[in-house]
Short mmCIF file of C-alpha atoms and ligand atoms in Angstrom, two decimals:
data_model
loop_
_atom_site.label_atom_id
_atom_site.label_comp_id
_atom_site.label_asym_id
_atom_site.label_seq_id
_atom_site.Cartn_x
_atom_site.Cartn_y
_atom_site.Cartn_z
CA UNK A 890 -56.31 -115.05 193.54
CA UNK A 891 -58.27 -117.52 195.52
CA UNK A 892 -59.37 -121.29 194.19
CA UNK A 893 -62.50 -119.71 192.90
CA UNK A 894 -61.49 -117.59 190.09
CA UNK A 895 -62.29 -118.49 186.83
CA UNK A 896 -58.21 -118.82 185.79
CA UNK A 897 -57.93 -121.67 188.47
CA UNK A 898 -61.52 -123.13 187.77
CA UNK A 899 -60.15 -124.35 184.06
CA UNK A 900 -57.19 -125.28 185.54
CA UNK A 901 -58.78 -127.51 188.52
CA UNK A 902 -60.68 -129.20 185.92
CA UNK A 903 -57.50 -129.44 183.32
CA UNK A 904 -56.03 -131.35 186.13
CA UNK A 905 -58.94 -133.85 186.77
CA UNK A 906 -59.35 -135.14 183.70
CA UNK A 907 -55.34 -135.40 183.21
CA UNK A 908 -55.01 -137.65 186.34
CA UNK A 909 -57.89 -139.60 185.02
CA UNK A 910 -55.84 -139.95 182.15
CA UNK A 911 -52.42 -140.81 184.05
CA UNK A 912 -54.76 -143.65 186.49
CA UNK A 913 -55.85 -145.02 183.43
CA UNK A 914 -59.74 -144.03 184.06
CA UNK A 915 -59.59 -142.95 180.79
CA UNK A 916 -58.00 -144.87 178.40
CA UNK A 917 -56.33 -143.51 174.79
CA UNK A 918 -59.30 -143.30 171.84
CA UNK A 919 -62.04 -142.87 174.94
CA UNK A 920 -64.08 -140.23 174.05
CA UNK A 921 -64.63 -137.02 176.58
CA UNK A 922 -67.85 -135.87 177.53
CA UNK A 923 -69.40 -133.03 175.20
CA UNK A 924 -68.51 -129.13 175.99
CA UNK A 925 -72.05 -128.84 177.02
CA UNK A 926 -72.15 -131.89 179.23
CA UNK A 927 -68.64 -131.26 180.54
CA UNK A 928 -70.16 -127.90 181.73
CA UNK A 929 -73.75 -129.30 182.99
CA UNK A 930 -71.69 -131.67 185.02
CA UNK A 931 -69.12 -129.76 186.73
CA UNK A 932 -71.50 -126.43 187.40
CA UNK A 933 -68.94 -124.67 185.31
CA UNK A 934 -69.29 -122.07 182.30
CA UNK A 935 -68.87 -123.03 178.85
CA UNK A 936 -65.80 -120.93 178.65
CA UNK A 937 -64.10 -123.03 181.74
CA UNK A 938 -64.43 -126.11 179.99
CA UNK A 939 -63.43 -124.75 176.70
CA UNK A 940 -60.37 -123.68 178.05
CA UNK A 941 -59.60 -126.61 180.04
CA UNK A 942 -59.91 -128.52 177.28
CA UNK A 943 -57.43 -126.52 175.11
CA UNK A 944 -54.70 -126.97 178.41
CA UNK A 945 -55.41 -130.03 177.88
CA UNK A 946 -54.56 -130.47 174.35
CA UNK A 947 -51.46 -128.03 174.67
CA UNK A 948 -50.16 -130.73 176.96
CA UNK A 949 -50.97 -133.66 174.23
CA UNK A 950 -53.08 -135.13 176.41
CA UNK A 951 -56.48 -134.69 174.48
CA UNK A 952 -57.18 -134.11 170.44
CA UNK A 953 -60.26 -132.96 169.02
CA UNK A 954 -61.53 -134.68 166.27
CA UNK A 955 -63.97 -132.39 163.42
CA UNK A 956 -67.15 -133.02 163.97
CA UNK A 957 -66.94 -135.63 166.75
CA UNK A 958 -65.89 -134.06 170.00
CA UNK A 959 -62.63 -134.60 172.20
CA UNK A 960 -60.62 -137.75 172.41
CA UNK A 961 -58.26 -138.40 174.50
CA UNK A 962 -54.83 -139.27 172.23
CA UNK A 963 -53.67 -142.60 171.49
CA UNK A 964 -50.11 -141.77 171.47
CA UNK A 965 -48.71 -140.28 174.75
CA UNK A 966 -46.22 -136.56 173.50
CA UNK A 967 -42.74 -137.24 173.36
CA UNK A 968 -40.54 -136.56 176.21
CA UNK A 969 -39.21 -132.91 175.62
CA UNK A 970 -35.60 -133.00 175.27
CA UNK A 971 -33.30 -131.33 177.53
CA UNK A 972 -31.97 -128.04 177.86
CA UNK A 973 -29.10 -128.11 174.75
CA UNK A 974 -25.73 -127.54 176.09
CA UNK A 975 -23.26 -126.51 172.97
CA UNK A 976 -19.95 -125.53 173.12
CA UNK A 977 -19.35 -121.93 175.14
CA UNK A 978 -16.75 -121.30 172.07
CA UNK A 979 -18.03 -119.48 169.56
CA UNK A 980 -16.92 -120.96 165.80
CA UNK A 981 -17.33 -120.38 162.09
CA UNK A 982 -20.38 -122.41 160.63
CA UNK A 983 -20.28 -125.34 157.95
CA UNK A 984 -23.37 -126.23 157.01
CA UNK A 985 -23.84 -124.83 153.34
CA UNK A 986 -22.07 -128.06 151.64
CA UNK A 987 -24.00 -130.65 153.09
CA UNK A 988 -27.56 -128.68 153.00
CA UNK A 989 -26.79 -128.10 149.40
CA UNK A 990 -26.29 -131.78 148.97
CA UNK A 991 -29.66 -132.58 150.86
CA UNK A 992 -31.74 -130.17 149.09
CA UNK A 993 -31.02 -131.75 145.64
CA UNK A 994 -32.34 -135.21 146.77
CA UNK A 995 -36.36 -134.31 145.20
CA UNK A 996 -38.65 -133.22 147.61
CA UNK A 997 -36.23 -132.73 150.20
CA UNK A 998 -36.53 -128.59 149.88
CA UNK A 999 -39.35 -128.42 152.88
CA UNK A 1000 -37.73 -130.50 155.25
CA UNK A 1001 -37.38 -128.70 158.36
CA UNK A 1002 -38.95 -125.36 156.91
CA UNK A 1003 -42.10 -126.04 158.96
CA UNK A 1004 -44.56 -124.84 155.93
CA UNK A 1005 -48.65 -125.95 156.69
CA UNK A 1006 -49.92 -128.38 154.12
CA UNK A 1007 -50.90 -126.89 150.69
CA UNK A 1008 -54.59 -127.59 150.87
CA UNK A 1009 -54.25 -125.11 154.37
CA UNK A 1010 -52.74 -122.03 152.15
CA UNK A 1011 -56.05 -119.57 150.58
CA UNK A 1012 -54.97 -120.46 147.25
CA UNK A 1013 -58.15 -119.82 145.26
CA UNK A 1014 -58.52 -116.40 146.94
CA UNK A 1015 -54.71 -115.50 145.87
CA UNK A 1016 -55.87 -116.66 142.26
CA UNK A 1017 -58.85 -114.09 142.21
CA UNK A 1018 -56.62 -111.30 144.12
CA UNK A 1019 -53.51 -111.87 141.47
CA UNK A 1020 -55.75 -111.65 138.32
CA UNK A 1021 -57.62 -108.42 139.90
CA UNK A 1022 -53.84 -106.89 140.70
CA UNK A 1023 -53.47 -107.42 137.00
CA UNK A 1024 -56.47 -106.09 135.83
CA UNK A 1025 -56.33 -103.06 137.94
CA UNK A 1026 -52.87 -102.56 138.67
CA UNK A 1027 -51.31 -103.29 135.50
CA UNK A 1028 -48.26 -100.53 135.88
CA UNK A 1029 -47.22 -102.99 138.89
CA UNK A 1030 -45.42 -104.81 136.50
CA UNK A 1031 -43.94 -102.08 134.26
CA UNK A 1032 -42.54 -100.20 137.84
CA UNK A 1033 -39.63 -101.18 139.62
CA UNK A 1034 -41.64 -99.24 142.71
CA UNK A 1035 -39.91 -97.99 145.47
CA UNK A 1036 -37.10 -100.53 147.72
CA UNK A 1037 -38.97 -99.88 150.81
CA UNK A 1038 -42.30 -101.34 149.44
CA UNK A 1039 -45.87 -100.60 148.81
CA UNK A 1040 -47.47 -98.49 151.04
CA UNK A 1041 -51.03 -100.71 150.97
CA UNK A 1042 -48.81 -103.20 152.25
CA UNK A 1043 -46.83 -101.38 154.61
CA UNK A 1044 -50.44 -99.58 156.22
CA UNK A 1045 -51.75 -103.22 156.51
CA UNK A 1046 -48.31 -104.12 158.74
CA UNK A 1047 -48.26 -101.30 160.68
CA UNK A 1048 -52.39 -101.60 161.37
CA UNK A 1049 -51.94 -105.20 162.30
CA UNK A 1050 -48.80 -104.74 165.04
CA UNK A 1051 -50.58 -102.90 166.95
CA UNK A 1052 -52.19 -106.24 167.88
CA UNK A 1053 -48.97 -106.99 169.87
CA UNK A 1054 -48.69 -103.22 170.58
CA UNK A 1055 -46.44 -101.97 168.02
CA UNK A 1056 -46.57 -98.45 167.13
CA UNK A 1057 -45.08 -98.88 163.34
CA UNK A 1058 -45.35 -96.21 160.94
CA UNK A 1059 -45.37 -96.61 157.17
CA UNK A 1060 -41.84 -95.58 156.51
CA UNK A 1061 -40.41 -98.01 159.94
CA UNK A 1062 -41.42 -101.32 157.52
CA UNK A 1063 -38.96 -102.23 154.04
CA UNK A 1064 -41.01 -105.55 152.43
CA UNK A 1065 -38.26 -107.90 151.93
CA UNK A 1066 -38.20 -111.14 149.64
CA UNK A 1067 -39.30 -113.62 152.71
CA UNK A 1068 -37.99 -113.51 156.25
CA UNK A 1069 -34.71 -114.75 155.19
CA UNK A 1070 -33.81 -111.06 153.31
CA UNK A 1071 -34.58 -109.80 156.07
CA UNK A 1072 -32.88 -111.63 158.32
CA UNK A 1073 -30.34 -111.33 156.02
CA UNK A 1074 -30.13 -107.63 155.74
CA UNK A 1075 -30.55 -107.27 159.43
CA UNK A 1076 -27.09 -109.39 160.07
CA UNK A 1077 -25.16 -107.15 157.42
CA UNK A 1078 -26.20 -104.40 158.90
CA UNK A 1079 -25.19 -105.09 162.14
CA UNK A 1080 -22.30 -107.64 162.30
CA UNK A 1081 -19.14 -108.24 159.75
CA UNK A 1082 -17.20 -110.96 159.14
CA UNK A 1083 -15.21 -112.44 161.81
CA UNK A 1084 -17.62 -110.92 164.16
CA UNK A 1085 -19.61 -113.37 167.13
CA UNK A 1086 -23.20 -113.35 166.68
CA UNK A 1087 -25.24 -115.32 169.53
CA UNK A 1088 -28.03 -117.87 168.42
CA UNK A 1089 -30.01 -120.42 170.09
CA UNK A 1090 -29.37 -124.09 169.96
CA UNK A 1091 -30.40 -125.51 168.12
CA UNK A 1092 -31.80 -123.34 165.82
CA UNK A 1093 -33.33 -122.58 162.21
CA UNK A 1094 -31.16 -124.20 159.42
CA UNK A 1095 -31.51 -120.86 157.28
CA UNK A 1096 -29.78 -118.49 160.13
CA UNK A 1097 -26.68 -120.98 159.96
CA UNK A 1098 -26.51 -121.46 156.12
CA UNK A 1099 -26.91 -117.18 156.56
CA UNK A 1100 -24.05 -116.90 159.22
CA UNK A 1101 -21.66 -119.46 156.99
CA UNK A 1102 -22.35 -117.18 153.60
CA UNK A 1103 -21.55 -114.10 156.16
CA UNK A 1104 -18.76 -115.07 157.33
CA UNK A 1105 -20.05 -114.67 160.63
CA UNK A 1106 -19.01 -116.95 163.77
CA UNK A 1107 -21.83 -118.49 165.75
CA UNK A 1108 -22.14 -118.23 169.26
CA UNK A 1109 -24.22 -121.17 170.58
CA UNK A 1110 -26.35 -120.46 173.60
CA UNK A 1111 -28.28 -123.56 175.90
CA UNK A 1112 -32.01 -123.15 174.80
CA UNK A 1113 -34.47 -125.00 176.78
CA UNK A 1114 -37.04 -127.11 174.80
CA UNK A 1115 -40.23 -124.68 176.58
CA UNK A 1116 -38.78 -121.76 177.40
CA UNK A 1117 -36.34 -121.12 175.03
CA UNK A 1118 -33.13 -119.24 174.97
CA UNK A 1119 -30.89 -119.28 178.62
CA UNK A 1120 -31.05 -115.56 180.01
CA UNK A 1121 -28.63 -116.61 182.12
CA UNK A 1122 -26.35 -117.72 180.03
CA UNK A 1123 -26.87 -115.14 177.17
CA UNK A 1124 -26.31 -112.83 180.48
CA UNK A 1125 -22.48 -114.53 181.02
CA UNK A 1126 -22.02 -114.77 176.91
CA UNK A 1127 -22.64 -111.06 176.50
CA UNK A 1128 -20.47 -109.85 179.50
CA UNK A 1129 -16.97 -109.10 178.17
CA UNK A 1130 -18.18 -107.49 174.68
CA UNK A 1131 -17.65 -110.25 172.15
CA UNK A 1132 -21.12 -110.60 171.10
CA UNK A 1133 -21.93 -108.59 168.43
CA UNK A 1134 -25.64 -109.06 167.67
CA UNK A 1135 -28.48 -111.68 168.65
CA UNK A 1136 -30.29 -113.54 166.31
CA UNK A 1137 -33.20 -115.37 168.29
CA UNK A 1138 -36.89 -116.31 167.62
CA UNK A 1139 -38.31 -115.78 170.95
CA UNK A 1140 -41.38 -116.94 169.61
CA UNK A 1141 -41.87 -120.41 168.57
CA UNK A 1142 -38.67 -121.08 167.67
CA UNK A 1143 -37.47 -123.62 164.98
CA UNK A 1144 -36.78 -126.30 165.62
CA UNK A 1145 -38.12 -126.69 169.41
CA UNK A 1146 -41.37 -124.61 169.36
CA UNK A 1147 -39.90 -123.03 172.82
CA UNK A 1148 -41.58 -120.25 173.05
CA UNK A 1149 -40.04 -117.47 175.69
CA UNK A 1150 -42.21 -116.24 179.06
CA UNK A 1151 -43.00 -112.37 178.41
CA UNK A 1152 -41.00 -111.60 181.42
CA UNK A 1153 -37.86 -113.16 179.87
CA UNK A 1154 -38.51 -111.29 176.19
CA UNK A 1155 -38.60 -107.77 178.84
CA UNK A 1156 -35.12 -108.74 180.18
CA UNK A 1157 -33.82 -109.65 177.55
CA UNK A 1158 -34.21 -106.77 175.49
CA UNK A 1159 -33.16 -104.06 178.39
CA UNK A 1160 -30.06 -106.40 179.03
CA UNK A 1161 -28.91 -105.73 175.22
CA UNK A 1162 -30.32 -102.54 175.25
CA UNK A 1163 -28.01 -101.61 177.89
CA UNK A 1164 -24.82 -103.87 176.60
CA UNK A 1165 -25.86 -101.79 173.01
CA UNK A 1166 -26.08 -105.51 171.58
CA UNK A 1167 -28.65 -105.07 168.90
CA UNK A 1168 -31.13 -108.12 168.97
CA UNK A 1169 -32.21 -109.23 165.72
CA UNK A 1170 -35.93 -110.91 165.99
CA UNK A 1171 -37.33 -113.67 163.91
CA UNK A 1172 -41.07 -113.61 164.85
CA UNK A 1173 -42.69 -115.61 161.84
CA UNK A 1174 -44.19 -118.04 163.60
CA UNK A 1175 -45.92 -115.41 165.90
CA UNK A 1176 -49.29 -115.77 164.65
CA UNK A 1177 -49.22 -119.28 165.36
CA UNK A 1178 -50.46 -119.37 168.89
CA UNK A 1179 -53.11 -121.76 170.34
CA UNK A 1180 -53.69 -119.66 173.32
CA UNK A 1181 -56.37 -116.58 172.83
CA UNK A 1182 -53.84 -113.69 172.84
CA UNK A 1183 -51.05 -113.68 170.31
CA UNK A 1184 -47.82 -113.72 172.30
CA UNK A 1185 -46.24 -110.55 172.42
CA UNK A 1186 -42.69 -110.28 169.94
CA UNK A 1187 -39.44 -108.86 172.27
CA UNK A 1188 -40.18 -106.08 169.83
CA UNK A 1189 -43.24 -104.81 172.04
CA UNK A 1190 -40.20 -104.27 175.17
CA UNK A 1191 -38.06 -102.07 172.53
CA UNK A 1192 -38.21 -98.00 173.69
CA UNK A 1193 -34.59 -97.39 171.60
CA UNK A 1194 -34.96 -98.99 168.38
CA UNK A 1195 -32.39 -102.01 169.42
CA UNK A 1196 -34.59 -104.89 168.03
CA UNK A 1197 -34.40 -105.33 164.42
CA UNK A 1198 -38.28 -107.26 163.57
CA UNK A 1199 -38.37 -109.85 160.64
CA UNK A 1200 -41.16 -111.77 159.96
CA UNK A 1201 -43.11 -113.12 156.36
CA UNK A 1202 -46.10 -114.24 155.32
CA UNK A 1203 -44.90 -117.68 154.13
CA UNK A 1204 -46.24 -119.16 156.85
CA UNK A 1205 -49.47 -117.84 157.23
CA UNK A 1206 -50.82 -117.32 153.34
CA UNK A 1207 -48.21 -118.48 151.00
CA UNK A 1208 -44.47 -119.65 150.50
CA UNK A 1209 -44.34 -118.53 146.85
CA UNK A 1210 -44.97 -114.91 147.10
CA UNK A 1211 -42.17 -114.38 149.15
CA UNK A 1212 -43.27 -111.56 150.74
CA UNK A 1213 -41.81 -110.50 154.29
CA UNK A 1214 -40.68 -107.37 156.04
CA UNK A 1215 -38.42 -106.30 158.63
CA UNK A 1216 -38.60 -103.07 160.78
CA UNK A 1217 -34.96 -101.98 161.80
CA UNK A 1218 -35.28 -99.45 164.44
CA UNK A 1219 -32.19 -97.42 164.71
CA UNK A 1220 -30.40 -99.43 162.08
CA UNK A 1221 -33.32 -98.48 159.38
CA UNK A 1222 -31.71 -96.02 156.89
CA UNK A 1223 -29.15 -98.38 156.73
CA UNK A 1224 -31.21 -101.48 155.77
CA UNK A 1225 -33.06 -99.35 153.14
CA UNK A 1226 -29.86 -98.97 151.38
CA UNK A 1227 -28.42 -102.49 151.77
CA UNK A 1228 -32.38 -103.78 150.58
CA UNK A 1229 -31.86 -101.53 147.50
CA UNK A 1230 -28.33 -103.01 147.01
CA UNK A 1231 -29.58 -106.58 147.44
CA UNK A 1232 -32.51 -107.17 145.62
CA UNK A 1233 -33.37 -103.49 144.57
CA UNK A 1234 -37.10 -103.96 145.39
CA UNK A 1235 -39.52 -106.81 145.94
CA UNK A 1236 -42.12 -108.08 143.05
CA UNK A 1237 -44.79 -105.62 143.60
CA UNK A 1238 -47.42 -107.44 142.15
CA UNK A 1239 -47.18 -110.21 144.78
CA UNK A 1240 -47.30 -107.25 147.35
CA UNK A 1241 -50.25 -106.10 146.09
CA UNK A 1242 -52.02 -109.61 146.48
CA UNK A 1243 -50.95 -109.39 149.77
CA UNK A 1244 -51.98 -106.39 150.87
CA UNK A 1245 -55.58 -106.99 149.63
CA UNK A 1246 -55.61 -110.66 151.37
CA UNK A 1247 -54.87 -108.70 154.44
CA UNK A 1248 -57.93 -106.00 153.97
CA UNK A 1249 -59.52 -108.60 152.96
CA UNK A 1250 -60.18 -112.56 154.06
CA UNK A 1251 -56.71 -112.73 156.39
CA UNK A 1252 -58.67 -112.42 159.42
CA UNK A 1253 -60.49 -115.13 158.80
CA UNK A 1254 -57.93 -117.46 157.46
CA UNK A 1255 -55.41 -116.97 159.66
CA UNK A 1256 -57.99 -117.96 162.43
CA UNK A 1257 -58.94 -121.26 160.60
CA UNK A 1258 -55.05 -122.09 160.14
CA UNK A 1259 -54.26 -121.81 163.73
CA UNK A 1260 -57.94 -124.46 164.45
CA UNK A 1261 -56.27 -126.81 162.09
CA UNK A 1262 -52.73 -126.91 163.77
CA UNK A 1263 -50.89 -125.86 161.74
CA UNK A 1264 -47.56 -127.33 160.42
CA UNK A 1265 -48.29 -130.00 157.86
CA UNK A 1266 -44.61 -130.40 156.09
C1 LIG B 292 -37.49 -119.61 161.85
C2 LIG B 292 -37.56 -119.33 160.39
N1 LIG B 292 -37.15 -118.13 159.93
C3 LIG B 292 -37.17 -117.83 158.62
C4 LIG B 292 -37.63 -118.73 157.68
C5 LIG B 292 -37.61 -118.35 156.22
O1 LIG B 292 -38.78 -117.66 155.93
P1 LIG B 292 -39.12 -117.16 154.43
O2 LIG B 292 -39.52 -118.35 153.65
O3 LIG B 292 -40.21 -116.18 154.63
O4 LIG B 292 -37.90 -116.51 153.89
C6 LIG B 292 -38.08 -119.99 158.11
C7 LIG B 292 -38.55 -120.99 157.14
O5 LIG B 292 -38.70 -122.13 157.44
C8 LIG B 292 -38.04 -120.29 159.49
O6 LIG B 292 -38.44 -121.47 159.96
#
């Protein structure tokens, strides 16, 4: 690639306007010449300048501001924090007393559950879509319907991975109440009590309060604040056969945001592929990408069925419905029996809306939630 490509051009001009910002040529609140101008000025195409502006605002440098044009920000991002370094012994978790505590002090429940402001979530197109599901589905209510789910809903999931290349069919999805049955089903099936589970650190209250109520002792592994979880030190952790299972979020993980380079999510997977470690994947933040192309879940590297998936669509359309799915791979019969035992089925009325938000105005939505930025709580 030579300085003349388009992929350096964006970055060239990314890098111009961030040392004018670092000499103090331009100053926080100063506003940045127009797209257009940008592009008349620099002989570039619109797309350049598009994209180095949205570098630009990945770094923090630059915000955009409806219906006024680009700013450069007033407050300068945080220094990322380092690499976490926890303890290399792995050790039951205690966490359940004092979240329990915290979560009864009112509106304490969101804290740390990264959930986009209400006014972001499609709420009056859920209203219309639950009182058609009534009209027109009515025996959704007198049903249990089958543990695995709905097939509408199940088609829609298996249509939309093969956005990141996943080649799902009906019966490879079970709908599970939110990302946290899932994630839940997806440790009992593969770990028991007393067993070592790896996890990033620091990582999503839930999995901890999940590995304390499992019994389950938590192996801690350095996670960088960018590029998430340490291969090299998963590598070393996963050696001797004490892991039992992974549970990471390569993908925007919570708390950091790290998100992990494609070439990392490949080794990873054929490293516990080989070591028959079964990785258990949290990708519900994967929608959530600035960037044009959604970043591709570890799933996308499995060829054996070693990756359990779990993701929701709290996140993305609504918290209430509590609708979320997990695809087990080779531990699948398995889950479908431990879903039935644990919460026999999941309201199929809510999977119904769901399914029809997704043939219908998701597309859209989804694309106006990641303009706005997302997180709100
Ligand atoms: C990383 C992560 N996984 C899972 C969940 C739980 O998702 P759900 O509400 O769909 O059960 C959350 C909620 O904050 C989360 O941040």
């Amino acid at each position: 690639m030579n300085a003349t490509t388009p992929t350096l051009l964006y970055q060239h001009l990314a890098d111009d306007v961030a040392s004018m910002i670092a000499s103090g040529t331009l100053r926080p609140g100063d506003k940045l010449p127009s797209l257009r101008e940008m592009r008349t000025r620099r002989q570039v195409s619109l797309t350049t300048v598009t994209e180095a502006f949205r570098v630009l605002e990945d770094r923090g440098l630059i915000e955009a501001r409806p219906q006024s044009g680009f700013y450069v920000r007033r407050r300068p991002p945080l220094p990322l924090p380092a690499q976490s370094s926890p303890s290399p012994e792995p050790s039951l978790v205690s966490v359940n007393a004092l979240l329990w505590r915290y979560m009864r002090i009112a509106h304490a429940g969101t804290f740390g559950c990264a959930v986009p402001a209400a006014e972001l979530f499609p709420g009056a197109q859920l209203q219309k879509l639950t009182s058609e599901a009534l009209r027109r589905h009515s025996h959704l209510l007198s049903d249990y319907g089958k543990p695995a789910g709905l097939d509408s809903l199940r088609r829609q999931i298996a249509r939309r991975a093969l956005g990141w290349g996943g080649r799902l069919a009906v019966d490879d999805i079970i709908v599970t109440n939110g990302c946290i049955e899932a994630l839940s089903l997806c440790l009992r099936a593969v770990a028991q009590a007393g067993d070592v589970v790896a996890i990033e650190s620091p990582t999503y209250f839930g999995v901890l309060q999940l590995l304390e109520s499992h019994g389950v002792k938590a192996l801690e592994i350095p996670t960088h604040p960018v590029s998430g979880v340490s291969l090299e030190a998963l590598e070393l952790a996963t050696r001797h056969g004490q892991v039992k299972a992974c549970l990471l979020t390569p993908n925007f993980s919570n708390p950091l945001g790290s998100l992990m380079p494609e070439a990392n999510k490949r080794a990873l997977v054929e490293m516990l592929a080989e070591r028959n470690i079964p990785l258990i994947e949290d990708d519900i933040y994967g929608e959530f990408h600035f960037g044009r192309e959604r970043p591709l879940p570890a799933k996308a590297f499995d060829t054996c069925g070693n990756v359990l998936y779990c993701s929701s669509f709290t996140k993305m359309i609504s918290p209430g419905l509590r609708v979320g799915w997990v695809c087990g791979g080779r531990y699948q019969a398995k889950l479908e029996v431990l879903k039935y035992i644990n919460s026999f089925t999941t309201p199929a009325l809510m999977q119904q809306v769901v399914a029809q938000f997704l043939e219908s105005g998701f597309d859209r939505h989804i694309r106006r939630l990641r303009r706005s930025g997302g997180a709100g709580n």
